[in-house]
C-alpha positions as a printed Julia matrix, in Angstrom:
191×3 Matrix{Float64}:
 65.06  -22.18  -3.75
 65.88  -23.67  -0.56
 67.88  -21.43   1.82
 70.28  -22.63   4.67
 70.02  -23.07   8.5
 72.3   -23.82  10.38
 72.94  -27.13  12.36
 76.25  -29.32  13.58
 77.81  -31.41  11.22
 77.29  -34.93  12.91
 81.5   -34.66  11.63
 83.29  -32.28  10.41
 83.51  -31.93   6.93
 86.36  -31.52   5.08
 87.32  -28.58   2.87
 90.51  -28.87   0.02
 93.39  -26.03   0.8
 94.37  -24.65  -2.05
 97.8   -23.48  -0.92
 99.07  -26.97   0.12
 96.51  -30.08  -1.1
 96.02  -30.57   2.39
 92.29  -31.06   3.5
 91.0   -28.49   6.56
 88.89  -28.67   8.89
 86.16  -26.65   9.84
 84.76  -25.43  12.8
 82.15  -27.26  14.87
 78.73  -25.45  13.79
 75.42  -26.16  11.95
 75.4   -27.41   8.42
 74.16  -26.8    5.0
 72.29  -29.38   5.03
 70.34  -28.44   8.38
 69.36  -25.19   7.83
 68.0   -26.35   4.16
 65.92  -29.1    6.47
 65.04  -26.08   8.35
 64.14  -24.14   6.26
 61.55  -26.73   4.45
 60.58  -27.56   8.02
 59.11  -24.12   9.19
 59.68  -21.45   6.19
 55.71  -21.29   6.95
 55.27  -20.94  10.4
 58.13  -17.97  10.69
 56.32  -16.45   7.79
 53.47  -16.03   9.7
 55.34  -15.05  13.08
 56.52  -12.18  10.16
 52.79  -11.49   9.16
 51.89  -10.39  12.16
 53.7    -7.82  12.92
 54.06   -6.42   9.89
 51.64   -5.9    7.42
 52.77   -6.75   3.87
 53.26  -10.08   2.42
 56.18   -9.3    0.48
 57.79   -7.26   3.42
 57.28  -10.56   5.27
 58.86  -12.42   2.31
 62.03  -10.32   2.95
 61.54  -10.82   6.21
 62.14  -14.37   6.69
 64.53  -15.14   3.32
 67.6   -12.27   5.83
 66.45  -13.9    7.93
 67.7   -17.45   6.86
 70.75  -15.74   4.95
 71.51  -14.31   8.65
 71.65  -17.53  10.52
 73.48  -19.24   6.64
 76.19  -16.22   7.55
 76.4   -17.48  11.59
 76.19  -20.92  11.28
 79.53  -21.77  12.76
 78.3   -19.52  15.57
 74.99  -21.87  16.66
 76.61  -24.89  17.16
 73.44  -26.53  18.78
 70.96  -27.55  16.1
 67.84  -27.4   19.41
 68.57  -23.54  18.65
 68.88  -22.54  14.8
 64.99  -22.3   15.75
 64.64  -20.07  18.24
 67.56  -18.32  16.54
 65.92  -17.79  13.24
 62.44  -16.94  15.14
 64.48  -14.33  16.71
 65.67  -12.65  13.66
 62.64  -12.24  11.61
 61.52  -10.2   14.77
 64.51   -8.29  15.08
 64.15   -7.73  11.46
 60.29   -7.02  11.84
 61.16   -4.28  13.75
 63.97   -3.13  12.11
 61.55   -2.73   9.03
 58.61   -1.22  11.22
 61.57    1.46  12.26
 62.16    2.49   8.73
 59.31    2.94   7.43
 57.94    4.97  10.72
 61.34    6.5    9.82
 60.26    7.63   6.43
 56.56    8.24   7.4
 58.44   10.97   9.63
 61.29   12.37   7.24
 57.73   12.75   4.28
 57.69   16.46   3.38
 53.91   17.69   5.0
 52.01   19.34   3.32
 51.36   23.37   4.02
 47.47   23.57   5.98
 44.95   25.69   2.98
 45.41   29.03   4.99
 42.69   31.21   5.79
 43.38   34.79   4.31
 42.88   37.97   6.94
 39.56   38.87   6.65
 38.2    34.92   6.98
 40.19   34.88  10.58
 38.71   37.98  11.26
 34.66   36.73  10.35
 35.19   34.27  12.38
 36.64   35.54  15.4
 33.35   37.63  15.01
 30.8    35.2   14.91
 32.92   33.31  18.57
 32.71   36.01  19.65
 28.57   36.17  18.77
 27.95   32.55  20.2
 29.94   33.86  23.84
 28.37   36.59  23.48
 24.69   34.71  23.18
 26.13   31.47  25.08
 26.68   34.01  28.04
 22.38   34.94  27.79
 20.82   31.67  27.69
 19.48   30.18  31.01
 22.34   28.06  34.17
 20.99   24.95  32.49
 20.42   25.75  29.44
 24.19   26.85  28.86
 25.66   23.82  30.91
 23.65   21.54  29.0
 24.91   22.47  25.93
 28.66   23.27  26.67
 28.3    19.3   27.8
 26.94   17.92  25.33
 27.91   19.83  22.39
 31.91   21.16  23.48
 32.51   18.33  25.66
 30.56   16.1   23.43
 29.02   13.93  25.93
 26.05   11.75  25.63
 22.84   12.86  26.35
 22.69   10.39  28.97
 26.27   11.08  30.52
 25.47   14.84  30.37
 21.9    13.53  32.8
 24.52   12.21  35.15
 26.63   15.03  34.86
 24.11   17.25  36.37
 21.66   15.32  38.32
 18.83   15.96  36.02
 16.62   13.48  34.0
 16.7    12.42  30.8
 14.16   14.27  30.04
 15.06   17.67  30.83
 18.54   17.48  29.76
 16.28   17.31  25.79
 14.2    20.3   26.59
 16.59   22.49  28.12
 18.89   21.19  24.95
 15.94   22.19  22.36
 14.53   25.46  24.73
 18.31   26.71  24.39
 19.49   25.64  21.03
 16.24   27.82  20.32
 17.4    30.76  22.16
 20.78   30.27  20.51
 19.1    30.38  16.88
 17.24   33.95  17.64
 20.2    35.3   19.01
 22.5    34.53  16.31
 20.35   35.68  13.51
 19.47   38.42  14.41
 20.89   41.13  12.64
 23.42   42.61  14.51
């Protein structure tokens, strides 16, 4: 199904006037033939442009088709046939942006499920565990505490921890291992 593209006519086309039978001259603009040629020549490239902006083929095809429809509707305003393709490209970009905005808005408006709420008992138990972990961390040697905090809470690699503390990689491993062993002993003791 060809889509119509704007193109200035070589000579003005005539449309019969239904009132008096006289011919009216159509304003200079693009012709249906030029738009059809543009469709055949550039449909795939415009589809590729839309594919770079959108993620699914159906949306890309819809955007390109809508661009040709809009150019056809505005063909009298596009007087230079060389600008038809540029006008089509800009329309594809604008329609792609609009499609993305609609998607984002739709995602924002989707109802968000309620998170699973922990019971009051679970929250109290978690707080007790955090408190006991903090107390156990305070009982560690300074270097062990620094290594464990940087390694597991700041999510650094062993090499990053070694560089940050200015110690060797082997020292980081040793302090980390000893610190975890000390924490395990303290945390597993009955209260």
